[in-house]
Amino acid sequence: MSNLALGSTDLQATVSLCCQPLGKEELSAADSEKISVIFKALSDPVRLRLFSKIAAQPGGEACVCDIQDVGVSQPTVSHHLRKLREAGLLESERRASWVYYRVAPGVLSAMAGLLSQTT
Amino acid sequence: MSNLALGSTDLQATVSLCCQPLGKEELSAADSEKISVIFKALSDPVRLRLFSKIAAQPGGEACVCDIQDVGVSQPTVSHHLRKLREAGLLESERRASWVYYRVAPGVLSAMAGLLSQTT
DNA sequence: CAAATGATTTGATGGATGTCAACATAGAGG
DNA sequence: CCTCTATGTTGACATCCATCAAATCATTTG
């Protein structure tokens, strides 16, 4: 593994550019496929917790070693972080011995936009 | 099956009352468990499409017969609608021969709040 | 280089889940 | 009642997925 965009989806293109808010216009089959990937990434309690730990980090990023205490083994943590990265929700970068994860830019606002009220 | 609240989670209590936005404070293990249920409900393409069809309905509700063309069999549609209801995302009501589904009140705004930007 | 630390990958396994066919239930209308 | 239409439920099955142990890769340090 090497750099930021490796194996990740362009989430901004996926969410921001494809869809009206859910309450405004129904999703096409294709868009549903794309967006469900994002919800699926957050559908596991451990993954959601890891994502929240990173999102809530003051500096906006967290070392894997700082977020490992979620009740599962370290390989499992790594597996979940990979899933989050592949879904386009996280970016990762190696600095010296450590790998840092951060929320991909635009992710939170894109998802909030999808769920925003239109009434 | 009979009425609105049958087998459903109180989603407003689950989402609105438990959590700060993801970018603000990390979720507890318990809250992660609760909220991941909601994401899981939307993690299937067919379910997400059904939910979007209902959410985008002008009157705010849809008869099952109006949203069945999503590429799977009728029992499967029924199964997915049940999952969405059990997760607290939808409510259902029988009127004459037909069953109507609508988005549970507060759901969209609660989820949007969870993902709202805090920066 | 060798050892140690941090992180990912691989392989295996038990459990969860989406799907359909068949059957059951509910109401409408002869 | 009996039938037709609209939904929901059950049972079976194939696939997906979370998890861990073991092995591997990457980087620092002795």
Short mmCIF file of C-alpha atoms (C1' of nucleotides) in Angstrom, two decimals:
data_model
loop_
_atom_site.label_atom_id
_atom_site.label_comp_id
_atom_site.label_asym_id
_atom_site.label_seq_id
_atom_site.Cartn_x
_atom_site.Cartn_y
_atom_site.Cartn_z
CA MET A 1 0.00 0.00 0.00
CA SER A 2 1.27 3.40 -0.76
CA ASN A 3 -0.66 6.56 -1.17
CA LEU A 4 -3.85 8.44 -0.61
CA ALA A 5 -6.04 7.47 -3.48
CA LEU A 6 -5.07 3.83 -3.68
CA GLY A 7 -8.09 1.62 -4.20
CA SER A 8 -10.52 4.27 -3.16
CA THR A 9 -13.67 5.54 -4.75
CA ASP A 10 -14.05 9.16 -5.73
CA LEU A 11 -16.72 9.77 -3.17
CA GLN A 12 -17.35 13.38 -4.00
CA ALA A 13 -18.14 12.38 -7.55
CA THR A 14 -20.26 9.53 -6.26
CA VAL A 15 -22.33 11.45 -3.79
CA SER A 16 -22.25 15.13 -4.59
CA LEU A 17 -22.48 14.99 -8.32
CA CYS A 18 -24.95 12.21 -8.84
CA CYS A 19 -27.85 12.76 -6.54
CA GLN A 20 -30.54 15.00 -5.33
CA PRO A 21 -31.47 14.67 -1.65
CA LEU A 22 -33.33 11.44 -0.90
CA GLY A 23 -36.53 13.30 -0.11
CA LYS A 24 -36.51 15.07 -3.44
CA GLU A 25 -35.90 12.57 -6.20
CA GLU A 26 -35.76 8.80 -6.23
CA LEU A 27 -32.42 7.15 -6.85
CA SER A 28 -31.73 5.22 -10.01
CA ALA A 29 -30.66 1.60 -9.70
CA ALA A 30 -27.10 2.57 -10.57
CA ASP A 31 -26.93 5.39 -8.05
CA SER A 32 -28.42 3.13 -5.38
CA GLU A 33 -25.64 0.64 -6.02
CA LYS A 34 -23.00 3.32 -5.65
CA ILE A 35 -24.40 4.97 -2.58
CA SER A 36 -25.25 1.77 -0.76
CA VAL A 37 -21.53 1.04 -0.77
CA ILE A 38 -21.05 4.06 1.45
CA PHE A 39 -23.78 3.08 3.87
CA LYS A 40 -22.44 -0.46 3.92
CA ALA A 41 -19.05 0.83 4.96
CA LEU A 42 -20.66 2.41 8.02
CA SER A 43 -23.00 -0.50 8.71
CA ASP A 44 -20.59 -2.33 10.99
CA PRO A 45 -20.35 -1.13 14.60
CA VAL A 46 -16.59 -1.46 14.71
CA ARG A 47 -16.14 0.39 11.44
CA LEU A 48 -18.54 3.14 12.46
CA ARG A 49 -16.63 3.53 15.71
CA LEU A 50 -13.28 3.69 13.93
CA PHE A 51 -14.66 6.26 11.51
CA SER A 52 -16.05 8.32 14.36
CA LYS A 53 -12.75 8.18 16.23
CA ILE A 54 -10.96 9.54 13.20
CA ALA A 55 -13.61 12.13 12.35
CA ALA A 56 -13.61 13.44 15.90
CA GLN A 57 -9.84 13.76 16.06
CA PRO A 58 -8.75 17.36 16.67
CA GLY A 59 -6.07 17.28 13.98
CA GLY A 60 -8.41 15.53 11.59
CA GLU A 61 -6.27 12.44 11.42
CA ALA A 62 -5.35 9.50 13.61
CA CYS A 63 -2.58 6.94 13.73
CA VAL A 64 -3.78 3.35 13.61
CA CYS A 65 -2.04 2.81 16.89
CA ASP A 66 -4.24 5.46 18.51
CA ILE A 67 -7.57 3.88 17.57
CA GLN A 68 -6.90 0.19 18.04
CA ASP A 69 -8.82 -0.28 21.25
CA VAL A 70 -12.20 -1.14 19.78
CA GLY A 71 -12.45 -4.68 21.06
CA VAL A 72 -11.17 -6.62 18.08
CA SER A 73 -7.74 -7.84 17.02
CA GLN A 74 -5.31 -5.57 15.24
CA PRO A 75 -5.62 -7.38 11.86
CA THR A 76 -9.36 -6.92 12.09
CA VAL A 77 -8.90 -3.20 12.70
CA SER A 78 -6.68 -3.07 9.64
CA HIS A 79 -9.28 -4.93 7.62
CA HIS A 80 -12.01 -2.48 8.61
CA LEU A 81 -9.86 0.55 7.86
CA ARG A 82 -9.19 -0.88 4.44
CA LYS A 83 -12.91 -1.27 3.82
CA LEU A 84 -13.51 2.33 4.84
CA ARG A 85 -10.74 3.48 2.55
CA GLU A 86 -12.01 1.39 -0.37
CA ALA A 87 -15.45 2.92 0.09
CA GLY A 88 -13.90 6.35 -0.29
CA LEU A 89 -14.58 7.45 3.27
CA LEU A 90 -10.99 7.53 4.49
CA GLU A 91 -7.59 8.35 3.14
CA SER A 92 -4.37 6.92 4.50
CA GLU A 93 -0.78 7.95 4.50
CA ARG A 94 2.35 6.35 5.92
CA ARG A 95 4.69 8.60 7.88
CA ALA A 96 7.74 6.86 9.27
CA SER A 97 6.61 3.78 11.13
CA TRP A 98 3.00 4.86 11.43
CA VAL A 99 0.04 4.99 9.12
CA TYR A 100 -2.36 7.88 9.54
CA TYR A 101 -5.99 7.88 8.47
CA ARG A 102 -8.24 10.87 7.91
CA VAL A 103 -11.73 11.45 6.62
CA ALA A 104 -11.73 12.01 2.87
CA PRO A 105 -12.52 15.64 2.09
CA GLY A 106 -16.15 16.38 1.33
CA VAL A 107 -17.45 13.11 2.65
CA LEU A 108 -19.45 14.36 5.59
CA SER A 109 -21.02 17.27 3.76
CA ALA A 110 -21.81 15.12 0.75
CA MET A 111 -23.63 12.59 2.89
CA ALA A 112 -25.40 15.30 4.87
CA GLY A 113 -26.54 16.78 1.57
CA LEU A 114 -27.99 13.48 0.52
CA LEU A 115 -30.05 13.38 3.70
CA SER A 116 -30.91 17.04 3.90
CA GLN A 117 -34.51 18.04 4.35
CA THR A 118 -36.23 19.48 1.34
CA THR A 119 -39.57 20.26 2.89
CA MET B 1 -48.69 -7.34 11.21
CA SER B 2 -50.84 -4.47 12.19
CA ASN B 3 -49.79 -0.98 13.03
CA LEU B 4 -47.24 1.73 12.85
CA ALA B 5 -44.89 1.07 15.66
CA LEU B 6 -44.81 -2.69 15.40
CA GLY B 7 -41.32 -4.04 15.81
CA SER B 8 -39.69 -0.75 15.10
CA THR B 9 -36.98 1.12 16.88
CA ASP B 10 -37.57 4.59 18.23
CA LEU B 11 -35.20 6.16 15.82
CA GLN B 12 -35.52 9.70 17.02
CA ALA B 13 -34.45 8.56 20.44
CA THR B 14 -31.68 6.51 18.89
CA VAL B 15 -30.21 9.17 16.68
CA SER B 16 -31.22 12.59 17.89
CA LEU B 17 -30.89 12.09 21.57
CA CYS B 18 -27.74 10.06 21.79
CA CYS B 19 -25.10 11.64 19.66
CA GLN B 20 -23.11 14.64 18.73
CA PRO B 21 -22.18 14.96 15.05
CA LEU B 22 -19.54 12.46 13.98
CA GLY B 23 -16.97 15.16 13.46
CA LYS B 24 -17.40 16.48 16.95
CA GLU B 25 -17.26 13.63 19.42
CA GLU B 26 -16.42 9.96 19.00
CA LEU B 27 -19.20 7.43 19.40
CA SER B 28 -19.33 5.04 22.32
CA ALA B 29 -19.41 1.33 21.59
CA ALA B 30 -23.08 1.24 22.53
CA ASP B 31 -24.02 4.19 20.33
CA SER B 32 -22.07 2.70 17.45
CA GLU B 33 -24.09 -0.48 17.77
CA LYS B 34 -27.34 1.45 17.67
CA ILE B 35 -26.48 3.73 14.81
CA SER B 36 -24.85 1.08 12.65
CA VAL B 37 -28.26 -0.60 12.53
CA ILE B 38 -29.56 2.41 10.64
CA PHE B 39 -26.69 2.45 8.17
CA LYS B 40 -27.06 -1.30 7.70
CA ALA B 41 -30.69 -0.84 6.77
CA LEU B 42 -29.60 1.42 3.92
CA SER B 43 -26.58 -0.66 2.95
CA ASP B 44 -28.44 -2.81 0.45
CA PRO B 45 -29.02 -1.32 -3.02
CA VAL B 46 -32.58 -2.61 -3.24
CA ARG B 47 -33.45 -1.31 0.22
CA LEU B 48 -31.89 2.05 -0.45
CA ARG B 49 -33.86 2.31 -3.68
CA LEU B 50 -37.12 1.40 -1.95
CA PHE B 51 -36.42 3.94 0.76
CA SER B 52 -35.63 6.60 -1.80
CA LYS B 53 -38.79 5.83 -3.75
CA ILE B 54 -40.86 6.34 -0.61
CA ALA B 55 -38.94 9.39 0.57
CA ALA B 56 -39.31 11.07 -2.82
CA GLN B 57 -43.06 10.43 -3.01
CA PRO B 58 -45.02 13.70 -3.22
CA GLY B 59 -47.56 12.62 -0.61
CA GLY B 60 -44.81 11.25 1.61
CA GLU B 61 -46.09 7.71 1.38
CA ALA B 62 -46.24 4.93 -1.16
CA CYS B 63 -48.27 1.80 -1.63
CA VAL B 64 -46.19 -1.37 -1.93
CA CYS B 65 -47.75 -1.93 -5.30
CA ASP B 66 -46.28 1.34 -6.54
CA ILE B 67 -42.68 0.56 -5.70
CA GLN B 68 -42.38 -3.12 -6.55
CA ASP B 69 -40.44 -2.75 -9.76
CA VAL B 70 -36.95 -2.86 -8.35
CA GLY B 71 -35.79 -6.05 -9.99
CA VAL B 72 -36.49 -8.59 -7.27
CA SER B 73 -39.46 -10.78 -6.40
CA GLN B 74 -42.40 -9.53 -4.38
CA PRO B 75 -41.51 -11.53 -1.25
CA THR B 76 -38.06 -10.01 -1.37
CA VAL B 77 -39.52 -6.52 -1.57
CA SER B 78 -41.67 -7.33 1.44
CA HIS B 79 -38.64 -8.64 3.30
CA HIS B 80 -36.68 -5.46 2.63
CA LEU B 81 -39.53 -3.21 3.66
CA ARG B 82 -39.76 -5.12 6.90
CA LYS B 83 -36.07 -4.60 7.54
CA LEU B 84 -36.43 -0.87 6.94
CA ARG B 85 -39.38 -0.75 9.30
CA GLU B 86 -37.58 -2.75 11.98
CA ALA B 87 -34.67 -0.35 11.77
CA GLY B 88 -37.05 2.50 12.49
CA LEU B 89 -36.71 4.12 9.09
CA LEU B 90 -40.20 3.42 7.81
CA GLU B 91 -43.70 3.17 9.17
CA SER B 92 -46.46 1.14 7.58
CA GLU B 93 -50.20 1.19 7.62
CA ARG B 94 -52.83 -0.96 5.96
CA ARG B 95 -55.66 0.80 4.18
CA ALA B 96 -58.17 -1.51 2.53
CA SER B 97 -56.25 -3.96 0.37
CA TRP B 98 -53.09 -1.96 0.27
CA VAL B 99 -50.24 -1.30 2.66
CA TYR B 100 -48.68 2.13 2.65
CA TYR B 101 -45.17 2.93 3.79
CA ARG B 102 -43.78 6.31 4.74
CA VAL B 103 -40.52 7.63 6.14
CA ALA B 104 -40.64 7.74 9.92
CA PRO B 105 -40.80 11.34 11.14
CA GLY B 106 -37.47 12.91 12.05
CA VAL B 107 -35.38 10.24 10.40
CA LEU B 108 -33.81 12.29 7.64
CA SER B 109 -33.04 15.28 9.81
CA ALA B 110 -31.65 13.10 12.58
CA MET B 111 -29.25 11.40 10.21
CA ALA B 112 -28.32 14.70 8.57
CA GLY B 113 -27.56 16.06 12.03
CA LEU B 114 -25.26 13.17 12.73
CA LEU B 115 -23.30 13.97 9.60
CA SER B 116 -23.44 17.74 9.82
CA GLN B 117 -20.25 19.69 9.52
CA THR B 118 -18.90 21.21 12.69
CA THR B 119 -15.90 23.00 11.29
"C1'" DC C 1 22.64 -7.05 9.05
"C1'" DA C 2 19.57 -8.32 12.92
"C1'" DA C 3 16.01 -7.46 15.99
"C1'" DA C 4 11.95 -4.98 17.15
"C1'" DT C 5 7.79 -2.46 16.26
"C1'" DG C 6 3.73 -1.08 13.43
"C1'" DA C 7 0.65 -2.45 9.93
"C1'" DT C 8 -1.17 -5.31 6.15
"C1'" DT C 9 -2.17 -9.73 3.89
"C1'" DT C 10 -3.57 -14.59 3.71
"C1'" DG C 11 -6.28 -18.55 4.86
"C1'" DA C 12 -9.81 -20.59 7.43
"C1'" DT C 13 -14.28 -20.61 9.65
"C1'" DG C 14 -18.73 -19.68 11.68
"C1'" DG C 15 -22.51 -16.75 11.27
"C1'" DA C 16 -25.32 -13.30 8.88
"C1'" DT C 17 -27.95 -12.09 4.73
"C1'" DG C 18 -30.29 -11.63 0.05
"C1'" DT C 19 -33.00 -14.32 -2.79
"C1'" DC C 20 -36.76 -17.17 -4.42
"C1'" DA C 21 -40.55 -20.67 -4.45
"C1'" DA C 22 -44.25 -22.16 -1.89
"C1'" DC C 23 -47.51 -21.21 1.35
"C1'" DA C 24 -50.33 -18.28 4.39
"C1'" DT C 25 -53.07 -14.14 5.55
"C1'" DA C 26 -56.18 -10.15 4.67
"C1'" DG C 27 -59.57 -7.68 2.46
"C1'" DA C 28 -62.84 -6.85 -1.68
"C1'" DG C 29 -66.56 -8.33 -4.38
"C1'" DG C 30 -69.27 -11.27 -6.55
"C1'" DC D 1 -68.65 -18.74 1.00
"C1'" DC D 2 -65.44 -18.51 -2.86
"C1'" DT D 3 -62.31 -16.27 -5.64
"C1'" DC D 4 -59.22 -12.81 -6.82
"C1'" DT D 5 -55.77 -9.44 -5.64
"C1'" DA D 6 -52.34 -7.52 -2.46
"C1'" DT D 7 -48.82 -8.53 1.20
"C1'" DG D 8 -46.52 -11.03 4.42
"C1'" DT D 9 -44.20 -15.40 6.20
"C1'" DT D 10 -41.48 -19.78 5.95
"C1'" DG D 11 -37.89 -22.72 4.53
"C1'" DA D 12 -33.98 -23.58 1.79
"C1'" DC D 13 -29.81 -22.20 -0.30
"C1'" DA D 14 -25.83 -19.77 -1.95
"C1'" DT D 15 -23.09 -15.99 -1.03
"C1'" DC D 16 -21.04 -12.55 1.70
"C1'" DC D 17 -18.63 -11.01 5.80
"C1'" DA D 18 -16.46 -10.31 10.44
"C1'" DT D 19 -13.08 -12.45 12.91
"C1'" DC D 20 -8.69 -14.47 14.29
"C1'" DA D 21 -4.06 -16.81 13.92
"C1'" DA D 22 -0.14 -16.97 11.26
"C1'" DA D 23 2.73 -15.16 7.95
"C1'" DT D 24 4.49 -11.11 5.49
"C1'" DC D 25 5.91 -6.31 4.59
"C1'" DA D 26 7.82 -1.73 6.05
"C1'" DT D 27 10.55 1.11 8.92
"C1'" DT D 28 13.40 2.21 12.66
"C1'" DT D 29 17.14 1.14 15.67
"C1'" DG D 30 20.82 -1.46 17.84
#
